[in-house]
Coordinates of C-alpha atoms in Angstrom, one line a residue:
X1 CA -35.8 57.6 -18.2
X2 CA -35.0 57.7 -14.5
X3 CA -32.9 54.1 -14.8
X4 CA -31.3 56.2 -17.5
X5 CA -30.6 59.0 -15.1
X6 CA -29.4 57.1 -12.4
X7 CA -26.9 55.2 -14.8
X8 CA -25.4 58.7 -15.6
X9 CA -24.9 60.1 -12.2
X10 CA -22.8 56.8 -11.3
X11 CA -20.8 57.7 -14.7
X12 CA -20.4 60.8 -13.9
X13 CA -19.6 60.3 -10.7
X14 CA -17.1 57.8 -10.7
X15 CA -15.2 59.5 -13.5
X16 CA -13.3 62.0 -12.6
X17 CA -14.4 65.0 -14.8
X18 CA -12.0 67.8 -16.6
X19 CA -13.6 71.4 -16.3
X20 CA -16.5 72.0 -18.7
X21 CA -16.6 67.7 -19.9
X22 CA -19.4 67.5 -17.5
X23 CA -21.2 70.2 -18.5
X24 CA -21.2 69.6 -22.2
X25 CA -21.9 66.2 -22.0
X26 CA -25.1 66.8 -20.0
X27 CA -25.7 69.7 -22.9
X28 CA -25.7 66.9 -25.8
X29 CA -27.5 64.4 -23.5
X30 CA -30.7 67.2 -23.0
X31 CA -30.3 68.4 -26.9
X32 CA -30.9 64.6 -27.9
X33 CA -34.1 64.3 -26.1
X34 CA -32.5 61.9 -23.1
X35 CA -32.4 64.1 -20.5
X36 CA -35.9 65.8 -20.0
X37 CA -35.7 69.7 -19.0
X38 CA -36.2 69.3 -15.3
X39 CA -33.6 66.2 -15.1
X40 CA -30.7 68.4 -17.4
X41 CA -31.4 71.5 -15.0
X42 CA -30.9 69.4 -11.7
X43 CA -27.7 67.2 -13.2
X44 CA -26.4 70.5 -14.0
X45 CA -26.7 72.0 -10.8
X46 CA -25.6 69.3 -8.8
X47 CA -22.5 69.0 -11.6
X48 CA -21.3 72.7 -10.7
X49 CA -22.0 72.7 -7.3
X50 CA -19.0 70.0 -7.2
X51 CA -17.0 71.5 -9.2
X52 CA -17.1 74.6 -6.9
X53 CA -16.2 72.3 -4.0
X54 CA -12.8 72.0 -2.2
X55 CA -10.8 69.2 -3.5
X56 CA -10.4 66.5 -1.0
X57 CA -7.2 66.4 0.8
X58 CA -4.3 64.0 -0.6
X59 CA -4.4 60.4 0.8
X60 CA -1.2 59.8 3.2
X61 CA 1.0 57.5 0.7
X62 CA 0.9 54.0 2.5
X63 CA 4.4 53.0 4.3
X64 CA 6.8 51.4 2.3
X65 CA 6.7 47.6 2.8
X66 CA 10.3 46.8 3.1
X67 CA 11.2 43.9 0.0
X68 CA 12.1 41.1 2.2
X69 CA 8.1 41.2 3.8
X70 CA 7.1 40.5 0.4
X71 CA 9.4 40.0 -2.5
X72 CA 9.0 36.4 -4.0
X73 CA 11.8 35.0 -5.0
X74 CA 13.0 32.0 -7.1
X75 CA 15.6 29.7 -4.5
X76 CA 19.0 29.5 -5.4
X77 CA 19.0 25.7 -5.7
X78 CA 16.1 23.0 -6.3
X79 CA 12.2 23.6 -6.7
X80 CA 11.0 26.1 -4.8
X81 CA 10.2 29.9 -3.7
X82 CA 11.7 32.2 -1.2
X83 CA 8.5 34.1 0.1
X84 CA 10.7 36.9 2.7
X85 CA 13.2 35.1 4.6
X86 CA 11.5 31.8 4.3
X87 CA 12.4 29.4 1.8
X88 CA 9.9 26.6 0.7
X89 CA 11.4 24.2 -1.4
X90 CA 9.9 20.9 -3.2
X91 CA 11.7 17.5 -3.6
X92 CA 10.2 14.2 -5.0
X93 CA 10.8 11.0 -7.1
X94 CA 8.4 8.9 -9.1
X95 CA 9.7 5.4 -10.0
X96 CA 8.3 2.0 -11.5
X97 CA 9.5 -1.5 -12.9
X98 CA 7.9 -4.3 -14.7
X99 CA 9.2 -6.9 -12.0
X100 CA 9.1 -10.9 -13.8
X101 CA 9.7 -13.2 -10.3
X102 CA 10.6 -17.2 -11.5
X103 CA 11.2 -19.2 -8.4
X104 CA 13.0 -22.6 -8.7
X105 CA 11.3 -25.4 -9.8
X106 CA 8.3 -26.8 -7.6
X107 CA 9.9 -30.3 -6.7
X108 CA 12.7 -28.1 -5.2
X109 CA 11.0 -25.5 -3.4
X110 CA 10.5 -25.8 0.6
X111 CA 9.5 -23.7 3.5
X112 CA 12.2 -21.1 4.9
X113 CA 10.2 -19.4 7.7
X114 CA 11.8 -15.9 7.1
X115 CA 13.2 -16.4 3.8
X116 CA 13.3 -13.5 1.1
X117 CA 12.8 -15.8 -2.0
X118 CA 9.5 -16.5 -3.6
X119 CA 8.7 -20.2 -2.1
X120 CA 5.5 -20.8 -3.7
X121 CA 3.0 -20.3 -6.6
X122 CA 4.0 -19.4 -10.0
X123 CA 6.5 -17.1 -11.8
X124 CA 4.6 -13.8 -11.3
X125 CA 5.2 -10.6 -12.9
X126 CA 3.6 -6.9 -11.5
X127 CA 4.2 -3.3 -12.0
X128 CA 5.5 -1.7 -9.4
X129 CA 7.5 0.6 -7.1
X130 CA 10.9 -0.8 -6.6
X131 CA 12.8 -0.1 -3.2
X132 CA 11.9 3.6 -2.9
X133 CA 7.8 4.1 -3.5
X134 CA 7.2 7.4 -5.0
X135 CA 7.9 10.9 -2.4
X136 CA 7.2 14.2 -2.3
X137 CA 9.3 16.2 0.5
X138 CA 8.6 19.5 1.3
X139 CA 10.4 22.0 3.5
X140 CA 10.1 25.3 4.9
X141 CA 13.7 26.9 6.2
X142 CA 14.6 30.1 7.9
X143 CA 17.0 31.5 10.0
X144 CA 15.7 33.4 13.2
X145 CA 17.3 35.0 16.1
X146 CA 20.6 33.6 15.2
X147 CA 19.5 30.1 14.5
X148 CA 19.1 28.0 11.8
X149 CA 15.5 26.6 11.5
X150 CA 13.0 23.7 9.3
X151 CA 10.0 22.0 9.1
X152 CA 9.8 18.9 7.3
X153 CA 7.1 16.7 6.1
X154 CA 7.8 13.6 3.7
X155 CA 4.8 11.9 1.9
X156 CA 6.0 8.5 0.2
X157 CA 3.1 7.1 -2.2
X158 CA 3.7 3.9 -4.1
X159 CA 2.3 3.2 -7.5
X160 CA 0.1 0.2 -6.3
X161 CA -2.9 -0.5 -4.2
X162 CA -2.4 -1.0 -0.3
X163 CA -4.5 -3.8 1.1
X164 CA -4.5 -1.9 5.1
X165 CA -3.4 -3.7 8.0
X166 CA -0.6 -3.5 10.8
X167 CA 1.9 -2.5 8.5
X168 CA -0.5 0.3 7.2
X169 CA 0.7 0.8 3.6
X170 CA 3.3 -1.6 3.8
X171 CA 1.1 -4.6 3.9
X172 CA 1.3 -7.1 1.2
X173 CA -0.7 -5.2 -1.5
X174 CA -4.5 -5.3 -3.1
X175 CA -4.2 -6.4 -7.2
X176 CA -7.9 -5.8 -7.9
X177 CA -9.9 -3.0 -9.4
X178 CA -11.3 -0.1 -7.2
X179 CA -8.6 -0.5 -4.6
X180 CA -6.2 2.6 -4.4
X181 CA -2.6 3.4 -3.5
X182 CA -1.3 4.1 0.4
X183 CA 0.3 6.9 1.6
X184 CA 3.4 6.1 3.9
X185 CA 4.0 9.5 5.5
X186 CA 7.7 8.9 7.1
X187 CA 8.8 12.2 7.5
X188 CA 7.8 14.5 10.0
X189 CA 10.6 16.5 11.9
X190 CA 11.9 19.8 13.2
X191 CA 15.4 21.2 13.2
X192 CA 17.5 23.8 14.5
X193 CA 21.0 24.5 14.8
X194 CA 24.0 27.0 14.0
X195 CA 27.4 27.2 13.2
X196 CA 30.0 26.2 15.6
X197 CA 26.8 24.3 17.7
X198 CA 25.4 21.5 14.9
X199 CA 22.2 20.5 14.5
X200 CA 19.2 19.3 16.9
X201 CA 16.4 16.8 14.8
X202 CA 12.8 16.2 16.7
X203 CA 10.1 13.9 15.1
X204 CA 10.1 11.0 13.0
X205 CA 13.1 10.2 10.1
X206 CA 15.7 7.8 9.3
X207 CA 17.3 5.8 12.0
X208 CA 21.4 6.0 12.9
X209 CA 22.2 2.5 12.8
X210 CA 21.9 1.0 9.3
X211 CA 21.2 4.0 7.5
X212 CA 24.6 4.5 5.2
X213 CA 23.9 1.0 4.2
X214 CA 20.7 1.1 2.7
X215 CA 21.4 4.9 1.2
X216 CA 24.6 3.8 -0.6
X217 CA 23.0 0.5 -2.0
X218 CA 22.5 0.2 -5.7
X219 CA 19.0 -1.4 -5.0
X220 CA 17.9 1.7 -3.8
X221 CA 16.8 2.8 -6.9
X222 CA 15.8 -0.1 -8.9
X223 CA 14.0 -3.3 -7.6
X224 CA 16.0 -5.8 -5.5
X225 CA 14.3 -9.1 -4.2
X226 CA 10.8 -8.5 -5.3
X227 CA 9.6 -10.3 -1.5
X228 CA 5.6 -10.8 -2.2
X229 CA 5.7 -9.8 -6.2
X230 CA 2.2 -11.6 -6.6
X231 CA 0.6 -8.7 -4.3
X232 CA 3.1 -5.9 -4.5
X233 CA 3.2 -3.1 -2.2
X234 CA 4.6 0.3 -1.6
X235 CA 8.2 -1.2 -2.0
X236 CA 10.0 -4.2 -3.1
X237 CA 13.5 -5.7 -0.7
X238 CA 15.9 -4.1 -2.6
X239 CA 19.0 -5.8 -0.9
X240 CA 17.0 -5.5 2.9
X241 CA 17.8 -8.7 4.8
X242 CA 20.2 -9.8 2.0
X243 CA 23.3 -7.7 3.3
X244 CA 21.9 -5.4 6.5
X245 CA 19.1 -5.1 8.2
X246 CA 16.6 -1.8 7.8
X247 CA 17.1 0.9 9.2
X248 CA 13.8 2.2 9.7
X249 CA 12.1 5.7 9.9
X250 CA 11.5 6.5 13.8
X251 CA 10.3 8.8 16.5
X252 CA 13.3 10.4 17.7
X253 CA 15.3 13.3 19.1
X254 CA 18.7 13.8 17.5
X255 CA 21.8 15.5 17.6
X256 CA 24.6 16.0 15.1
X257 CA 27.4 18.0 15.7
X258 CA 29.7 20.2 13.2
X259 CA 32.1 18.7 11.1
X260 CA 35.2 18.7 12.3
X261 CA 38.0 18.2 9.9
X262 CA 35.6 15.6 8.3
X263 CA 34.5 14.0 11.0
X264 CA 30.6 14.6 11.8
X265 CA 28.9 12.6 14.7
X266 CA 24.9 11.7 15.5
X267 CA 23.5 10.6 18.6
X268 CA 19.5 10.1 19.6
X269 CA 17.1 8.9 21.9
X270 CA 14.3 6.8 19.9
X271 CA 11.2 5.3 20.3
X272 CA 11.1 2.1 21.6
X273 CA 9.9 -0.4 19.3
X274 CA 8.2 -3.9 20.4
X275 CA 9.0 -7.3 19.0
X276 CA 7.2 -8.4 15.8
X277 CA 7.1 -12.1 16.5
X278 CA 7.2 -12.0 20.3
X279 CA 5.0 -11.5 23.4
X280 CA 3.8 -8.0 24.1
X281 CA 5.8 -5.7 25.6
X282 CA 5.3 -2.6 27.6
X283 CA 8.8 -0.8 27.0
X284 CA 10.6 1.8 30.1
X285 CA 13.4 2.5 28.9
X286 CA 13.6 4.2 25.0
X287 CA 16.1 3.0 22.8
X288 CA 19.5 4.8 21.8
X289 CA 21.7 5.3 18.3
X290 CA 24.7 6.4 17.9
X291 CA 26.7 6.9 14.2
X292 CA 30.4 8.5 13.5
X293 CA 31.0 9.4 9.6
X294 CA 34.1 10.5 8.0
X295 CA 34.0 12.4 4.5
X296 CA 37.1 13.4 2.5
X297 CA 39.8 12.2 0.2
X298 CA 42.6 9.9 1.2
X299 CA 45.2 10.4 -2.0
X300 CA 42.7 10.3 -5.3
X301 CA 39.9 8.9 -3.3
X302 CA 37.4 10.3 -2.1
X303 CA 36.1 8.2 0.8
X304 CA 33.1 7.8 2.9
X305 CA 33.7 6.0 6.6
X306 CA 30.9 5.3 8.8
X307 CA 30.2 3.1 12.1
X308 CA 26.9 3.0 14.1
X309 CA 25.5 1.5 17.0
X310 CA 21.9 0.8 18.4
X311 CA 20.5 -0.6 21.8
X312 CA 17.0 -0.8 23.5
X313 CA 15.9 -3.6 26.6
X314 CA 12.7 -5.1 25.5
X315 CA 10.6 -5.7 28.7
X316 CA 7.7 -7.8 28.3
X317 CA 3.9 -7.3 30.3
X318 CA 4.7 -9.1 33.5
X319 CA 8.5 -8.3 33.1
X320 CA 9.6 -12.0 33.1
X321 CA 11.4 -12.1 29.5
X322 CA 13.4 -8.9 29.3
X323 CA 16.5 -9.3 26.8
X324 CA 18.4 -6.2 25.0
X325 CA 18.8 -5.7 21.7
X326 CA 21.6 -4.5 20.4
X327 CA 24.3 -3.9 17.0
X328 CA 27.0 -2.4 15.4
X329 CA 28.1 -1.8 12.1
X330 CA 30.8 -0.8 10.0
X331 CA 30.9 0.5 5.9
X332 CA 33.0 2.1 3.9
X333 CA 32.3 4.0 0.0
X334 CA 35.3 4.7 -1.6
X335 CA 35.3 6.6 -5.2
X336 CA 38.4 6.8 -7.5
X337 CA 37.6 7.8 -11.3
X338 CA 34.9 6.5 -12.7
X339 CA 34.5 3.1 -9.9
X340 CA 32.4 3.2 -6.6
X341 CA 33.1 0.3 -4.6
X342 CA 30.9 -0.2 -0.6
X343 CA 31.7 -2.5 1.4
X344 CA 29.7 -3.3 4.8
X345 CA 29.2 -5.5 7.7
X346 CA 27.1 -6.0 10.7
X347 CA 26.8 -7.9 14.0
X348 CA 24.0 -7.7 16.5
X349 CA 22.3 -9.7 19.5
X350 CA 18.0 -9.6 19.8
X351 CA 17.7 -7.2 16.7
X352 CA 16.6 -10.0 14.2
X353 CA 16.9 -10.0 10.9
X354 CA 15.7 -8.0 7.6
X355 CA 13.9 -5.7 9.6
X356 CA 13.7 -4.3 13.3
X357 CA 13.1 -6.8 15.9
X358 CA 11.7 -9.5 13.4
X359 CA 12.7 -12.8 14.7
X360 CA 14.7 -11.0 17.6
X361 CA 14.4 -13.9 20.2
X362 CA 12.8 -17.4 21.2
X363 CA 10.1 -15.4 22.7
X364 CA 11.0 -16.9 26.1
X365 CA 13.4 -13.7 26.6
X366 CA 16.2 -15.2 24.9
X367 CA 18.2 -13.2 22.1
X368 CA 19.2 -14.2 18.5
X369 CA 22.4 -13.3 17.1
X370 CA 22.7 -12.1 13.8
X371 CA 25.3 -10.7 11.3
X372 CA 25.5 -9.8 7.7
X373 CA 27.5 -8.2 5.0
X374 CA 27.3 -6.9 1.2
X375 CA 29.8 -5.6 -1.4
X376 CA 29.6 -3.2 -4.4
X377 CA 31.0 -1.9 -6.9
X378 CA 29.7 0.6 -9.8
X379 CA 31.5 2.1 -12.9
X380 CA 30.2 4.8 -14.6
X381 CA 30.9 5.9 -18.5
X382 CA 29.0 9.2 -19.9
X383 CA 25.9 8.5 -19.1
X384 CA 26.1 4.7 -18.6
X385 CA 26.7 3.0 -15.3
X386 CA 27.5 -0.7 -14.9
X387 CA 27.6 -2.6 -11.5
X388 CA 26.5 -5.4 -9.0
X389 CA 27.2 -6.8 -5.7
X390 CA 26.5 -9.5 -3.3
X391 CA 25.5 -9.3 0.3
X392 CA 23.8 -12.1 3.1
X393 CA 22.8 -11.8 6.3
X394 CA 22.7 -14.9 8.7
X395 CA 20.1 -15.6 12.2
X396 CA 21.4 -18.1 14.7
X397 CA 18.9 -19.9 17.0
X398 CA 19.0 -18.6 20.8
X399 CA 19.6 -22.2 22.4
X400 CA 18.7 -25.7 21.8
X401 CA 15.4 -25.3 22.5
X402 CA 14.7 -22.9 20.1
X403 CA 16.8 -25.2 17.4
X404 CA 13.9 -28.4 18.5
X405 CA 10.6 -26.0 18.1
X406 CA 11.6 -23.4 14.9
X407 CA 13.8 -25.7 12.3
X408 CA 12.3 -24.2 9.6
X409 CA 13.8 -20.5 10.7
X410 CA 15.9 -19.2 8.0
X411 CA 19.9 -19.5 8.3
X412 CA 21.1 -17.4 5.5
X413 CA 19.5 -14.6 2.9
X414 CA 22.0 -14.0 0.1
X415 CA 21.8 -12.1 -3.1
X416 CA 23.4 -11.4 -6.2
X417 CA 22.8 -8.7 -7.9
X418 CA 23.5 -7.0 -11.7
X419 CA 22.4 -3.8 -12.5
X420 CA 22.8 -1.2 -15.8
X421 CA 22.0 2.6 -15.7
X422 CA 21.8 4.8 -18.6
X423 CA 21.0 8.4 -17.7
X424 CA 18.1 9.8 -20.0
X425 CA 18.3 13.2 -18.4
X426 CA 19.4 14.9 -15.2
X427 CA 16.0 13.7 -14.0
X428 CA 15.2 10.4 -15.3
X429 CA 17.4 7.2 -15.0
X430 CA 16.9 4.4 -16.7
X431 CA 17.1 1.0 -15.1
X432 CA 18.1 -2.8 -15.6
X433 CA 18.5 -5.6 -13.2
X434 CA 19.1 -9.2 -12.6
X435 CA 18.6 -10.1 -9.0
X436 CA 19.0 -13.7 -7.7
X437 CA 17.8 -14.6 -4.3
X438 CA 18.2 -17.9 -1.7
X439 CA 16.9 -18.5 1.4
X440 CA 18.2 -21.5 3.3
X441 CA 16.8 -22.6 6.7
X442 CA 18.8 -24.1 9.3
X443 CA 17.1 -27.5 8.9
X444 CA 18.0 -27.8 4.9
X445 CA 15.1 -26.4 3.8
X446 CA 15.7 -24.0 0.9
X447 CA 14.3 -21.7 -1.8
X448 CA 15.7 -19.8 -4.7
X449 CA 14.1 -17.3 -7.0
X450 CA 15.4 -15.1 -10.3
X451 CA 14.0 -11.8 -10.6
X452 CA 14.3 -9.3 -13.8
X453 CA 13.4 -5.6 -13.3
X454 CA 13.0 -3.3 -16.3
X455 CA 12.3 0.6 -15.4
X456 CA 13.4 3.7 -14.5
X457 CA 13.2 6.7 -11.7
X458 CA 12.9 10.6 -11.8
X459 CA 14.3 13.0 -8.8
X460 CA 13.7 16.4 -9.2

């Protein structure tokens, strides 16, 4: 009975009570035998004794919380929210390709120290990321005391498992059960800027020099020269050391300035990057890019111009075999109708070849000169696309010295390339490609593999 009691007083309590509901109800409760005549007389008392009571004053109505504190909104473009004057937005691909690698016949195969084709083993095949491993961008954006401001973080995770090393998840990959996929996180950066001043970039992102050429080559989406196919990694070649060298995500601190009647230039102070195949360094001086881009139409075609440039001085421990590395490069993407057609060339002294500093010098503080070039074209019809292209990129030895005790360094990457697109959605593209590769070292040596990718990518 008194757990009974209790119950009711919290009922009644909480419920806010119209004039004489109380007192009936505690009438039936006591006529029914629930409430015994001491516990009815008590609830009663206590019921009218609050009734009888002053009503508590009104609550002050909470301020008004203005709508842009805490409306949600969908963004105007893209995935993503607008949470106040913040704008979080989402941006990502997902990509894979059956890649089937058959390298020239055994008999004919030899060493190319540097070489992009398969020189050894077996045809392999794999399923894998192609140039671009999967990403997932994400960006908050504001504007704030007059200024236009971001913070953004890119996660790129390939499909396959990373075998961890130096090259963190760009090693040569791990093709066995209960190993797991790497994440590459590139992107890390702040910006601000305005109208009228352009744009300031701090933290790491895509380099100047060499960028336009690997962001308007078809292999960018699809495979490329597969390079180690037998353990594949977060990425394949694509057309990297076939046609330009890459371009590299980097430490840096850029600045781009407004457009001005279509012209738009970069310039940055980078971190300086050490040698891959020569002594260890201890860098005091930081490297420096520089790019100049033109966009707009020149009669019916729409054109893209760009040029960029790149130098850093390599000094190693005891500062004995300082050299500088340096390039320049030059492209053009020109559209009219339903054709795309890039071409682009290269030159540089101590920057190597495929990638940054690889091969660079003699190791004796001597640079290598290097060049390269690709061109493409791409027609598109509906919702099919046809194209290919063809690209190289050559290393010269630093002296005769380096000539007697490297012979087997490679001489010449070249590609061909053959791709068809047919667009499945806005999303999702799918993919075909021939790609065949050569590698030919400056001593005769060669190697020549056919690769045939099958696949497709989704940006959202």
């Amino acid at each position: 009975m008194l757990a009974t009691t209790i119950a009711l007083g919290i009922t009644l309590g909480a419920t806010p009570a119209m004039a004489g509901t109380s007192a009936a109800l505690l009438k039936r409760l006591h006529e029914k035998g629930i409430l015994s005549d001491d516990e009815y007389q008590q609830l009663l008392r206590e019921d009218e004794a609050e009734s009888a009571a002053p009503a508590p004053a009104a609550t002050p109505a909470a301020a008004p919380v203005a709508d842009s504190d805490r409306l949600v909104r969908r963004t105007a473009s893209g995935v993503g929210v607008e949470i106040g004057d913040v704008a979080l937005t989402f941006s990502g691909s997902v990509n894979g390709f059956y890649v089937h690698d058959n390298p020239q016949a055994a008999s004919a195969r030899t060493a190319v120290t540097g070489g992009i084709a398969n020189v050894g083993g077996n045809s392999t095949s794999s399923v894998r990321n192609g140039l671009l491993p999967g990403f997932l961008k994400v960006e908050a954006t504001t504007h704030q005391g007059g200024w236009d401001v971001g913070a953004h973080f890119g996660m790129y995770p390939g499909i396959n498992s990373a075998a961890w090393g130096a090259l963190g998840a760009n090693n040569g990959g791990q093709p066995t059960a209960l190993a797991t996929a790497g994440i590459d996180f590139r992107q890390t950066y702040l910006t601000f800027g305005r109208a009228g001043f352009g744009e300031v970039k701090i933290g790491r992102d895509i380099g100047l020099f060499g960028s336009d050429a690997i962001l308007n080559d078809i292999t960018l989406l699809s495979s490329g020269a597969p390079g180690g196919n037998v353990a594949p990694a977060n990425t394949t070649l694509g057309r990297i050391g076939s046609g330009y060298i890459y371009t590299d995500f980097q430490p840096q601190i850029t600045y781009t300035t407004p457009s001005l009647s279509g012209f738009k230039a970069a310039f940055g102070v980078f971190q300086p990057l050490s040698s891959l195949t020569g002594p260890a360094e201890q860098n005091g001086s930081p490297g420096f890019q520089a790019k100049l881009s033109y966009d707009g139409k020149l009669g019916p075609v729409t054109a893209h111009l760009w040029a960029s440039g790149i130098t850093q001085k390599h000094d190693t421990l005891n500062r004995a075999l300082a050299y500088t590395g340096k390039g320049l490069d030059v492209g053009a993407k020109l559209t009219a109708g339903p054709v795309t057609a890039v071409g682009y060339y290269y030159t540089a002294s101590g920057l190597g070849t495929t990638v940054l500093n690889l091969f660079d010098s003699d190791g004796l503080g001597h640079a290598r000169d290097s060049h390269g070039f690709y061109a493409q074209a791409m027609a598109t019809f509906g919702k099919i696309s046809v194209g290919g292209s063809y690209g190289e990129s050559r290393l010269n030895f630093a002296n005769a010295l380096d000539a007697a005790t490297t012979p087997t360094l490679v001489a010449k990457n070249s590609s061909y390339v053959g791709q068809v697109r047919y667009g499945l959605t806005s999303w999702v593209t799918l993919i075909g490609e021939y790609v065949s590769a050569k590698a030919q070292a400056h001593n005769g040596n060669s190697a020549k593999s056919d690769t045939l990718a099958l696949g497709g990518i989704l940006f959202f």
